[in-house]
Coordinates of C-alpha atoms in Angstrom, one line a residue:
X1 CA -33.9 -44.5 19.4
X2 CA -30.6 -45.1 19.9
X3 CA -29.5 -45.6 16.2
X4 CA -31.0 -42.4 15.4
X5 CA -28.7 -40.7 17.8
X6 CA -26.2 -42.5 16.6
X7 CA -26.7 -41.5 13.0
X8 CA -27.3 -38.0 13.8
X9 CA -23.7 -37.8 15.8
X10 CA -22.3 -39.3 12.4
X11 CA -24.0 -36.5 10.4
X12 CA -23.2 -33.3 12.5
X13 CA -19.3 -34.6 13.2
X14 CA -19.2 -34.8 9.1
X15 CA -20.8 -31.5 8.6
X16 CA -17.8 -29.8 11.7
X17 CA -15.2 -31.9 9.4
X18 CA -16.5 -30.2 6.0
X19 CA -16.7 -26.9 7.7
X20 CA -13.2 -27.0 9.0
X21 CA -11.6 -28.2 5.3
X22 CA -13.6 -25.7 3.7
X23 CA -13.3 -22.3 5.5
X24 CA -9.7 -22.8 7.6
X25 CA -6.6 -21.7 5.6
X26 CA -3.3 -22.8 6.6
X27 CA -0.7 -19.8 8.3
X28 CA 1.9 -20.1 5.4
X29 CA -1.3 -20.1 3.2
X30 CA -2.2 -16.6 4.8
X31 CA 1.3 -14.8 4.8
X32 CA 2.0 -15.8 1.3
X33 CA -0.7 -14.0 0.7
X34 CA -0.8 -11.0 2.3
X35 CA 3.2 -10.8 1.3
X36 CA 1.6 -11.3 -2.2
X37 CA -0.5 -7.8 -1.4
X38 CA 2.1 -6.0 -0.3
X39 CA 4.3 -6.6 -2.9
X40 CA 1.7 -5.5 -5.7
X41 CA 1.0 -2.0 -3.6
X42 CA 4.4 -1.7 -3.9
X43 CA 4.9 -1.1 -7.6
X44 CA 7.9 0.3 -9.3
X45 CA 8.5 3.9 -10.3
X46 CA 10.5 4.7 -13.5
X47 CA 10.5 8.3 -14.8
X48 CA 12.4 10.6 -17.2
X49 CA 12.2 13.9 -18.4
X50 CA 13.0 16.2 -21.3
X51 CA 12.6 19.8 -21.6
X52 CA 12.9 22.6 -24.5
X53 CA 14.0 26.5 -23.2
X54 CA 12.7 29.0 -25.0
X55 CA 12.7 31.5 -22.1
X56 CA 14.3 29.7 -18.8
X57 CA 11.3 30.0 -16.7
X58 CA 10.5 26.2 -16.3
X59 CA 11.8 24.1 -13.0
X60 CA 11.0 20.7 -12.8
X61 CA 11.6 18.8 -9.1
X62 CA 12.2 14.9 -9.4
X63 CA 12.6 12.9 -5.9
X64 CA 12.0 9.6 -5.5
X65 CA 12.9 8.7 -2.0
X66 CA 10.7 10.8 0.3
X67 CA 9.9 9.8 3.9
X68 CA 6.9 9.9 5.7
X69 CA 8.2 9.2 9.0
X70 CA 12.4 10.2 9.2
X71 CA 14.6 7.4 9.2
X72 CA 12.1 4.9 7.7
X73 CA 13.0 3.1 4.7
X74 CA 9.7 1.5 4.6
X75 CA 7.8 4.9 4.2
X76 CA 9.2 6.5 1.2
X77 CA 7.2 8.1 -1.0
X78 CA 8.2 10.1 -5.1
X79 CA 7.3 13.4 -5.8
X80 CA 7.4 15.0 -9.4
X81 CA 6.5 18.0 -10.0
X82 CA 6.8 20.7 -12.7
X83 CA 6.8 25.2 -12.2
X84 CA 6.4 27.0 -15.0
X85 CA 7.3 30.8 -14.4
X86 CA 6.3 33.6 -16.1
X87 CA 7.4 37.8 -15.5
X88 CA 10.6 35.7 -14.5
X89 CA 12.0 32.6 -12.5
X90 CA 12.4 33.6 -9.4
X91 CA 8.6 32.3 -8.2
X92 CA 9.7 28.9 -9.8
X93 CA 12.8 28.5 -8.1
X94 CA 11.6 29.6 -4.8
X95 CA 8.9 27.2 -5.2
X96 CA 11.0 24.3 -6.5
X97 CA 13.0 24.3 -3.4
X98 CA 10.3 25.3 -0.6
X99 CA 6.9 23.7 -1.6
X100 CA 7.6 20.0 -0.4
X101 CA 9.3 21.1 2.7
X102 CA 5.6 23.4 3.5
X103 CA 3.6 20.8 2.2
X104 CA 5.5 18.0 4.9
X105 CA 5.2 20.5 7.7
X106 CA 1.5 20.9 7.5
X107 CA 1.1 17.5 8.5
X108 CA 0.3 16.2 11.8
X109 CA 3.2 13.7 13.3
X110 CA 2.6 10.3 14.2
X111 CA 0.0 9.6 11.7
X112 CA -0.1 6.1 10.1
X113 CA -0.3 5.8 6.0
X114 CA -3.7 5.7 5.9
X115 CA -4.4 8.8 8.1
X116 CA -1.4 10.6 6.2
X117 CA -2.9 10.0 2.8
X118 CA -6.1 11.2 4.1
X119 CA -4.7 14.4 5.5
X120 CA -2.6 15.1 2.8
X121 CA -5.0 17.3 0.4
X122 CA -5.3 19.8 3.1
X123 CA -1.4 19.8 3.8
X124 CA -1.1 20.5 0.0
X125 CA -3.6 23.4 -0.1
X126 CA -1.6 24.5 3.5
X127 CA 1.7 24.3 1.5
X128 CA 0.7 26.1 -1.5
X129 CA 0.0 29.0 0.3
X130 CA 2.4 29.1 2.5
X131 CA 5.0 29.3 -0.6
X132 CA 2.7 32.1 -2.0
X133 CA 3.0 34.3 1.3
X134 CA 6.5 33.4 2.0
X135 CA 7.5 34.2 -1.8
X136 CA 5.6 37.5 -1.4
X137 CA 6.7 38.6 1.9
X138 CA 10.7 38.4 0.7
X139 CA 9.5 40.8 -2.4
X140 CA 7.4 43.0 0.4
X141 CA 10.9 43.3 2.4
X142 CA 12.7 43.9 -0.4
X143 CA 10.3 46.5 -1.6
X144 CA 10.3 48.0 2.2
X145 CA 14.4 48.4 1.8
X146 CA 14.0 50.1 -1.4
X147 CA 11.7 52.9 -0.2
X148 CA 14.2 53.5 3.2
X149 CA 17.1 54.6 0.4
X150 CA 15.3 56.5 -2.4
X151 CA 17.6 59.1 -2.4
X152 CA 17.2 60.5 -6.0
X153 CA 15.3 60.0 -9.2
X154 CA 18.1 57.6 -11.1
X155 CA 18.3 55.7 -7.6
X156 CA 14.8 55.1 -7.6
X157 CA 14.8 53.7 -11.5
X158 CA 18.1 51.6 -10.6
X159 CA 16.3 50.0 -7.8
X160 CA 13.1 49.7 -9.8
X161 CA 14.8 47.6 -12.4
X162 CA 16.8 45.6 -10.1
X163 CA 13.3 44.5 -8.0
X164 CA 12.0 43.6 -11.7
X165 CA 15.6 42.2 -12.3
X166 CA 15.7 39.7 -9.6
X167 CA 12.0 38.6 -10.0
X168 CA 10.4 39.5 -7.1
X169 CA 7.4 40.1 -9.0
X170 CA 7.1 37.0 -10.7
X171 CA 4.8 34.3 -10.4
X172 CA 4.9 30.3 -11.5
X173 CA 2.2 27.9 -12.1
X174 CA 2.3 24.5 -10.0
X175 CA 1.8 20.9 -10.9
X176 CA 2.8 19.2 -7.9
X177 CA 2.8 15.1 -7.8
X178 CA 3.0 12.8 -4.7
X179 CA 3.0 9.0 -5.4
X180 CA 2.7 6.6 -2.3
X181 CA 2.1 3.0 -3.7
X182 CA -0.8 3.2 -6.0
X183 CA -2.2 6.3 -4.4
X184 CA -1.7 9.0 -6.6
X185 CA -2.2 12.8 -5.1
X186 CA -1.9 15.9 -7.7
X187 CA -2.4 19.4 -6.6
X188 CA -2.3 22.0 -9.4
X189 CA -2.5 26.0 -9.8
X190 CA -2.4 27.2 -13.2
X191 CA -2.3 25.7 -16.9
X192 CA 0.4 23.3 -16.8
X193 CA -1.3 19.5 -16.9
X194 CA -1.2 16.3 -15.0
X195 CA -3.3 13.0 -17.2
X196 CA -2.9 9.3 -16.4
X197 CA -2.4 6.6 -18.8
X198 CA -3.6 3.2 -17.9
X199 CA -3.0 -0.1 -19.7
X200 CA -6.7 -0.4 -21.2
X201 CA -6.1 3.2 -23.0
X202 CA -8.0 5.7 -20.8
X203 CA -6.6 8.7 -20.0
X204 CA -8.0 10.4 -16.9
X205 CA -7.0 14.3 -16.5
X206 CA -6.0 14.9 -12.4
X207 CA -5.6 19.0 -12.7
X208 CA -8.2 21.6 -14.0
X209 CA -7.0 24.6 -16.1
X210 CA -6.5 27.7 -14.4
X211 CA -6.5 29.9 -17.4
X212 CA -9.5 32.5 -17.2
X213 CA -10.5 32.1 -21.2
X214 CA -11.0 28.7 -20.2
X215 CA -12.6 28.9 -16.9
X216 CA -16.0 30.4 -16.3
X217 CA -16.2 29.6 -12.8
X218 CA -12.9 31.0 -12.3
X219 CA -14.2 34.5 -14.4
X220 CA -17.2 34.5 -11.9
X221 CA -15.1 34.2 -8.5
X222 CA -12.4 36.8 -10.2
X223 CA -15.3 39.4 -10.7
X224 CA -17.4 38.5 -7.7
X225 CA -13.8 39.0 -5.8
X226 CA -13.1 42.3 -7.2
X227 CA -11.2 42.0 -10.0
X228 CA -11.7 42.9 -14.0
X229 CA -12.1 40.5 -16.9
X230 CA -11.5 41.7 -20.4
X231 CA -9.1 41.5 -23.3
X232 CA -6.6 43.9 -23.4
X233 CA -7.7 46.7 -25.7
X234 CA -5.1 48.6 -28.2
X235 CA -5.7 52.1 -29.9
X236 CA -9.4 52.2 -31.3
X237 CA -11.1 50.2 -28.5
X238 CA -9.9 47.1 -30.5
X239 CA -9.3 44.2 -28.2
X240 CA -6.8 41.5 -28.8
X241 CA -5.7 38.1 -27.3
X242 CA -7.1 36.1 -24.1
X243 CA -9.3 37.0 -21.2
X244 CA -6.9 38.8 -18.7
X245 CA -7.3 39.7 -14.8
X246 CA -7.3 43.6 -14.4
X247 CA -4.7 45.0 -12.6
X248 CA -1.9 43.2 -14.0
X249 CA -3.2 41.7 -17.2
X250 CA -2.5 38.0 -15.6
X251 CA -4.4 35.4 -17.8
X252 CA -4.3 32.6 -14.7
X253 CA -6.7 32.9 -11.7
X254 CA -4.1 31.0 -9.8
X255 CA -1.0 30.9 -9.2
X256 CA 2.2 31.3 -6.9
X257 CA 3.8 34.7 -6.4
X258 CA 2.6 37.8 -8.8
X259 CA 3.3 40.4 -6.3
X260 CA 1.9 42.9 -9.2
X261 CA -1.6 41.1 -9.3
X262 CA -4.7 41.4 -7.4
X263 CA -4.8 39.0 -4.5
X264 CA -7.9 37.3 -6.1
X265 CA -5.6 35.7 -7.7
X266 CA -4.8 32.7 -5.7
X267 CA -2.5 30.3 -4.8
X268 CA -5.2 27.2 -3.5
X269 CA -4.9 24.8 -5.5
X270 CA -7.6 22.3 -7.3
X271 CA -6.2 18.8 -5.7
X272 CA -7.2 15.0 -7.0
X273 CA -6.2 12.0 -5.4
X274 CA -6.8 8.4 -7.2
X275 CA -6.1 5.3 -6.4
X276 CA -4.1 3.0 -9.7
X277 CA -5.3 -0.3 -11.1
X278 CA -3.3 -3.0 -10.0
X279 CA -1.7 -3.0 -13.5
X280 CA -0.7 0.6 -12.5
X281 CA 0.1 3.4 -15.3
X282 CA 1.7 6.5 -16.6
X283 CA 1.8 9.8 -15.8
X284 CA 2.8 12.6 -18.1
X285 CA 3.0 15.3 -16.5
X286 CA 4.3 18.8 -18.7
X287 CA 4.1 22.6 -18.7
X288 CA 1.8 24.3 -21.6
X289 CA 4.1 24.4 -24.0
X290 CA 3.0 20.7 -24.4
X291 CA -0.8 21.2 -23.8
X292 CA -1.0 24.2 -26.4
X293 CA 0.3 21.9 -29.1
X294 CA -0.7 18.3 -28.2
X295 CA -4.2 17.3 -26.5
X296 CA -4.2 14.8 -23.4
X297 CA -5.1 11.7 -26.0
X298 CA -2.5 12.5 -28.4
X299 CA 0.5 13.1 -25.9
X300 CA -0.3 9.5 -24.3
X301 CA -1.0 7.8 -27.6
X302 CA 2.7 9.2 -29.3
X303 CA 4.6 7.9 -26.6
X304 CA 2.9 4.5 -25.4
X305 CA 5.1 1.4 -25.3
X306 CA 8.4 3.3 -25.0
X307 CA 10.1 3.4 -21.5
X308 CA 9.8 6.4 -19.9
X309 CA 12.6 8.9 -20.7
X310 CA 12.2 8.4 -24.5
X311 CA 8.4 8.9 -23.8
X312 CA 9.2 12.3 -22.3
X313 CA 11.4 13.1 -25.5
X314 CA 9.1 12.1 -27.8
X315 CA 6.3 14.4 -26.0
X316 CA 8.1 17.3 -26.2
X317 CA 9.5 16.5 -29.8
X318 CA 5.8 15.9 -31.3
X319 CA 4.6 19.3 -29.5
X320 CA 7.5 21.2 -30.9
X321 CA 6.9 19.5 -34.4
X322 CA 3.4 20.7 -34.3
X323 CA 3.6 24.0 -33.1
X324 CA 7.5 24.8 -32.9
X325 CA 9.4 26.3 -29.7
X326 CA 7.1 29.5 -28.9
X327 CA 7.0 28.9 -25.2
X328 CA 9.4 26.6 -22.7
X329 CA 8.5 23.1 -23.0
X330 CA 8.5 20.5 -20.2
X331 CA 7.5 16.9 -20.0
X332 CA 8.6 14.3 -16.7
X333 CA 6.7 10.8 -17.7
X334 CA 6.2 8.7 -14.5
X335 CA 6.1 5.0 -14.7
X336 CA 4.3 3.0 -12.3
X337 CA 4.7 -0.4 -13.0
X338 CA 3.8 -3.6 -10.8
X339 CA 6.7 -6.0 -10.0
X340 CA 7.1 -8.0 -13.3
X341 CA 6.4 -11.8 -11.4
X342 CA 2.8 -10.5 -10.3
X343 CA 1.8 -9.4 -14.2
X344 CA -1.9 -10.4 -14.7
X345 CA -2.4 -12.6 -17.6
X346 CA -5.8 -14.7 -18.5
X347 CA -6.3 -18.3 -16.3
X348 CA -6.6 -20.5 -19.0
X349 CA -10.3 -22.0 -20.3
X350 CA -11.8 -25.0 -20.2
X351 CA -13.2 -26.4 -23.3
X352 CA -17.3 -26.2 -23.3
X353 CA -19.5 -28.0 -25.6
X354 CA -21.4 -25.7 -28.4
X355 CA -24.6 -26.9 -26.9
X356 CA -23.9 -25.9 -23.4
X357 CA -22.6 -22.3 -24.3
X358 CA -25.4 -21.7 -26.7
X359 CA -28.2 -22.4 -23.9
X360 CA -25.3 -20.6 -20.9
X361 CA -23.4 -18.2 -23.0
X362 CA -19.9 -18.0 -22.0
X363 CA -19.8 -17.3 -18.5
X364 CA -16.1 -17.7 -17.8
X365 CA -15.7 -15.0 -20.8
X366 CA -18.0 -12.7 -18.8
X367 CA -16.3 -13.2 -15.3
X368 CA -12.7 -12.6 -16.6
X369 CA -14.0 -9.8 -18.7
X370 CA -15.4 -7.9 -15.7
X371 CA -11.8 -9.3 -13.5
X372 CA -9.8 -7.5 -16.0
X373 CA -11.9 -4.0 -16.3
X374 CA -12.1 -4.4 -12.1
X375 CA -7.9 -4.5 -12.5
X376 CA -7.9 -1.6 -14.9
X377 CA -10.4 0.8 -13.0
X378 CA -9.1 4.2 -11.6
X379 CA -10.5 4.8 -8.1
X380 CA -11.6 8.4 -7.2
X381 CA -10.5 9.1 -3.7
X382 CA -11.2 13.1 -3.2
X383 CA -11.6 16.0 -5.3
X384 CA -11.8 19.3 -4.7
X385 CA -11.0 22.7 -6.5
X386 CA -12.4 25.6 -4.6
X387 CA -10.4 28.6 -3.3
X388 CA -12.1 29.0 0.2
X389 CA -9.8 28.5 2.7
X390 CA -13.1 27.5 5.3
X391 CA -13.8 24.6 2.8
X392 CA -10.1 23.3 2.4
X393 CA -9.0 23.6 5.6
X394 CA -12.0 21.9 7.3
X395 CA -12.9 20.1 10.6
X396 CA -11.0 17.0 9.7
X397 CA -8.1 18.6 10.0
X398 CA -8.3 19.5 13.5
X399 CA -9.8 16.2 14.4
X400 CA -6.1 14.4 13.0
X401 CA -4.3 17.2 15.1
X402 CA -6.1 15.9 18.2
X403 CA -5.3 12.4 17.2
X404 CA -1.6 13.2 16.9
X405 CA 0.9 14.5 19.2
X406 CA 1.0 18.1 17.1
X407 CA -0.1 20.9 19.1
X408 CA -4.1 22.0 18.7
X409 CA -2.8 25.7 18.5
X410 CA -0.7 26.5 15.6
X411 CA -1.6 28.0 12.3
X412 CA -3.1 25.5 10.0
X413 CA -1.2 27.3 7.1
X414 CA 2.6 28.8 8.6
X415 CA 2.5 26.3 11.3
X416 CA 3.4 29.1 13.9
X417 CA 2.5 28.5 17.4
X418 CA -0.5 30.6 18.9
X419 CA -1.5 30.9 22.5
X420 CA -4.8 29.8 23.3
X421 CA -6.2 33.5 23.1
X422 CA -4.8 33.8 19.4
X423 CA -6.1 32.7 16.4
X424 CA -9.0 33.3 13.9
X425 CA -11.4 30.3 13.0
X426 CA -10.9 30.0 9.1
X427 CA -15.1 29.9 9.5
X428 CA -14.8 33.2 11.0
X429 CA -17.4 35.5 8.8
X430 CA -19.3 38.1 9.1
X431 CA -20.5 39.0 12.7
X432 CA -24.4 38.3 12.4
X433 CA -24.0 35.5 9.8
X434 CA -25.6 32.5 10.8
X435 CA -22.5 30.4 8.8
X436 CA -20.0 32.0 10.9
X437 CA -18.2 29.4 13.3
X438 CA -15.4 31.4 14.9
X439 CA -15.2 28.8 17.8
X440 CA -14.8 26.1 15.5
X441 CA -10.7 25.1 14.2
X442 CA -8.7 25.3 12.3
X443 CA -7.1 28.2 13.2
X444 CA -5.2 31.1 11.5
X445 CA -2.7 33.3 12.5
X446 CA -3.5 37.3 11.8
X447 CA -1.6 37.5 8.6
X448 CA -2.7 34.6 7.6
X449 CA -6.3 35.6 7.9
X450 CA -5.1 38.6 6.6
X451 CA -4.3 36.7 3.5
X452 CA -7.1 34.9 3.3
X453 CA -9.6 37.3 3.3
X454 CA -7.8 39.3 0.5
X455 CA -7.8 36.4 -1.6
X456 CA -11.8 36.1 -0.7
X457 CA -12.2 39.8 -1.8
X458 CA -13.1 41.2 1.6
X459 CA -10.5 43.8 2.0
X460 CA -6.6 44.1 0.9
X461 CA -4.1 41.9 2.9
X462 CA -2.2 44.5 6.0
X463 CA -5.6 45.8 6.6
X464 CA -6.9 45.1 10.1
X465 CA -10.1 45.4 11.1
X466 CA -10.0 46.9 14.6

């Protein structure tokens, strides 16, 4: 009795010993590799640019040292992005040196990376139109000052052409790009186009195409908004070119600015957010004058293996060689690349008999095989792409302002303060409709909900409903 004890003691303080050399890994063990981890999220960026004027509409915005929280180092983020204008430049510009600031200021402070990343597809739909009604109120005022000195007929024509002169009336597509390790975020109104590149080949589009001839849910919410669709006719009812918005003759559903325009045409934009293999990838993103010429697989295929700024030149070279300078023509390629010590190459195989892999197969094959497709995968995070403000703007949103030290009561789009007996719920409908949620956040200032029920078709923005 005893000896069995005995033996039994043996066995279990074996088994505890096995355990213990089997599942515990030393400390250095552990940071080495979680240092390992952080240094593969934190890939390198390498871009260039090249860009053909044909009418000096397109702005391109290049920063690579973004913070997320001021005065950190350690939080830095890149943004690309590209504005192609159109009835002028003045949109573009505008937007070129506003949108990042309105896209930062829509999100909470205080919020760690992960809860930033998550919140920041609403902050770009807040930003977007924020630009759009800031742009548009500085052509209202300047339209407001015009009408106070009409004195004559030839003052009225001189101040006509300056308002057209200084593009007040102008409008830019958006391709906006925000790169934070090996999340990628792309927020896009319009026909300019964002595609990544990876090392096995694929090319995955991040924007949608805002062009109406294109677009047929776009036509639908254009129409079901109030607006017209149709070619634009010439003498003897013959009609000619693409499908157009009526007024204005616009051939984009979205964009920023186009004072001119209906307000169905909006400035929300269709946002993607991916997360990169660990081998990382390319960007290219460019305005049409690329995409008319060149389709996504032939822009990535030209240029692969070349470092980035003679990638961007060849882009635009091979488009202009195809279909010649008709248009302005703008390419940034965006390398994100993994630091060069951590580059995944294939463990080396062990020798198997012909036998044993004729009865097995070969299984090592198959494992690195799927290892190598896992590394080269492109992980969808969120997409979205519609224009209602009560579907962008959602209850998330408000649950990160509560979890941050931001006020509840400010404008989810202009960031203005509101007292607690201010503000319309973005759910806000109809008074009998059983969707409407007017107690429910986010909130809206008035001319913000102004805005947004123009853009929704309900009635013209600076109507109030009393």
């Amino acid at each position: 009795m005893e000896g069995e004890r005995r033996r039994q003691f043996s066995r279990h303080r074996h088994d505890r010993e096995n355990y213990h050399e089997a599942d515990l890994v030393p400390l250095a063990a552990l940071i080495s590799r979680e240092m390992k981890v952080d240094r593969m999220e934190r890939l390198q960026i390498r871009s260039g640019f090249a860009a053909q004027s044909k009418k000096g509409e397109d702005f391109l915005f290049m920063k690579e040292d973004c913070q997320r929280v001021a005065g950190s180092t350690s939080s830095t983020f890149s943004s690309f992005a590209i504005f192609d204008g159109h009835n002028g430049s003045a949109a573009a510009m505008f937007s070129k040196e506003n949108l990042l600031s309105h896209i930062m200021g829509a999100i909470p402070q205080g919020l760690g990376r992960d809860e930033w990343l998550k919140s920041l597809p609403r902050a770009l739909v807040a930003g977007f139109v924020k630009t759009d009604k800031e742009f548009q109120r500085r052509g209202s005022l300047l339209i407001f000052c015009m009408s106070l000195f009409i004195i004559c007929f030839w003052v009225r024509i001189f101040l006509l052409y300056f308002c057209s002169f200084v593009g007040e009336t102008s409008g830019t597509t958006a391709t906006f790009v925000i790169i934070d390790r090996r999340i990628v975020t792309v927020a896009s109104v319009g026909d300019s186009r964002c595609i990544l590149d990876t090392e096995d080949g694929g090319v995955t589009l991040l924007t949608v195409d805002h062009r109406l001839e294109e677009n047929a849910e776009e036509r639908q919410r254009v129409t079901a908004s109030g607006g017209e669709v149709g070619r634009l006719s010439i003498l003897g009812g013959r009609e000619i070119g693409p499908l157009r918005c009526w007024p204005g003759g616009l051939c984009l559903s979205r964009s920023i600015g186009d004072m001119d325009v209906g307000e169905y045409i909006v400035p929300v934009p269709y946002v993607k957010q991916v997360k990169l293999p660990s081998a990382g990838g390319r960007l290219i993103i460019a305005s049409d004058g690329v995409w008319d010429a060149l389709s996504s697989e032939t822009a990535a295929k030209c240029c692969r293996g070349l470092p980035a700024e003679l990638a961007a030149k060849l882009v635009v070279k091979e488009a202009l060689r195809t279909r010649g300078l008709r248009d302005d023509t703008t390419c940034i390629v965006v390398d994100i690349i993994p630091p060069e010590n951590l580059s995944l190459s294939p463990s080396p195989q062990r020798k198997k008999s012909k036998l044993k892999s004729l009865f097995f197969g070969n299984h090592s094959s198959r494992k690195l095989a799927k290892r190598l497709a896992a590394l080269n995968m492109v992980e969808e995070l969120f997409e979205e792409g519609s224009a209602k403000l009560a579907e962008r703007l959602g209850n998330e949103a408000v649950a990160l302002q509560r979890g941050s030290s931001s006020c509840l009561f400010v404008c989810a789009i202009c960031q203005v303060n509101l007292a607690p007996s201010e503000g319309f719920s973005v759910h806000a409908g109809a008074i009998f409709s059983t969707s409407s949620k007017p107690w429910e956040g986010p909130f809206l200032c008035s001319t913000c909900r102004d805005k947004k029920d123009a853009m929704e078709g309900k009635r013209p923005s600076g109507v109030k409903v009393v």
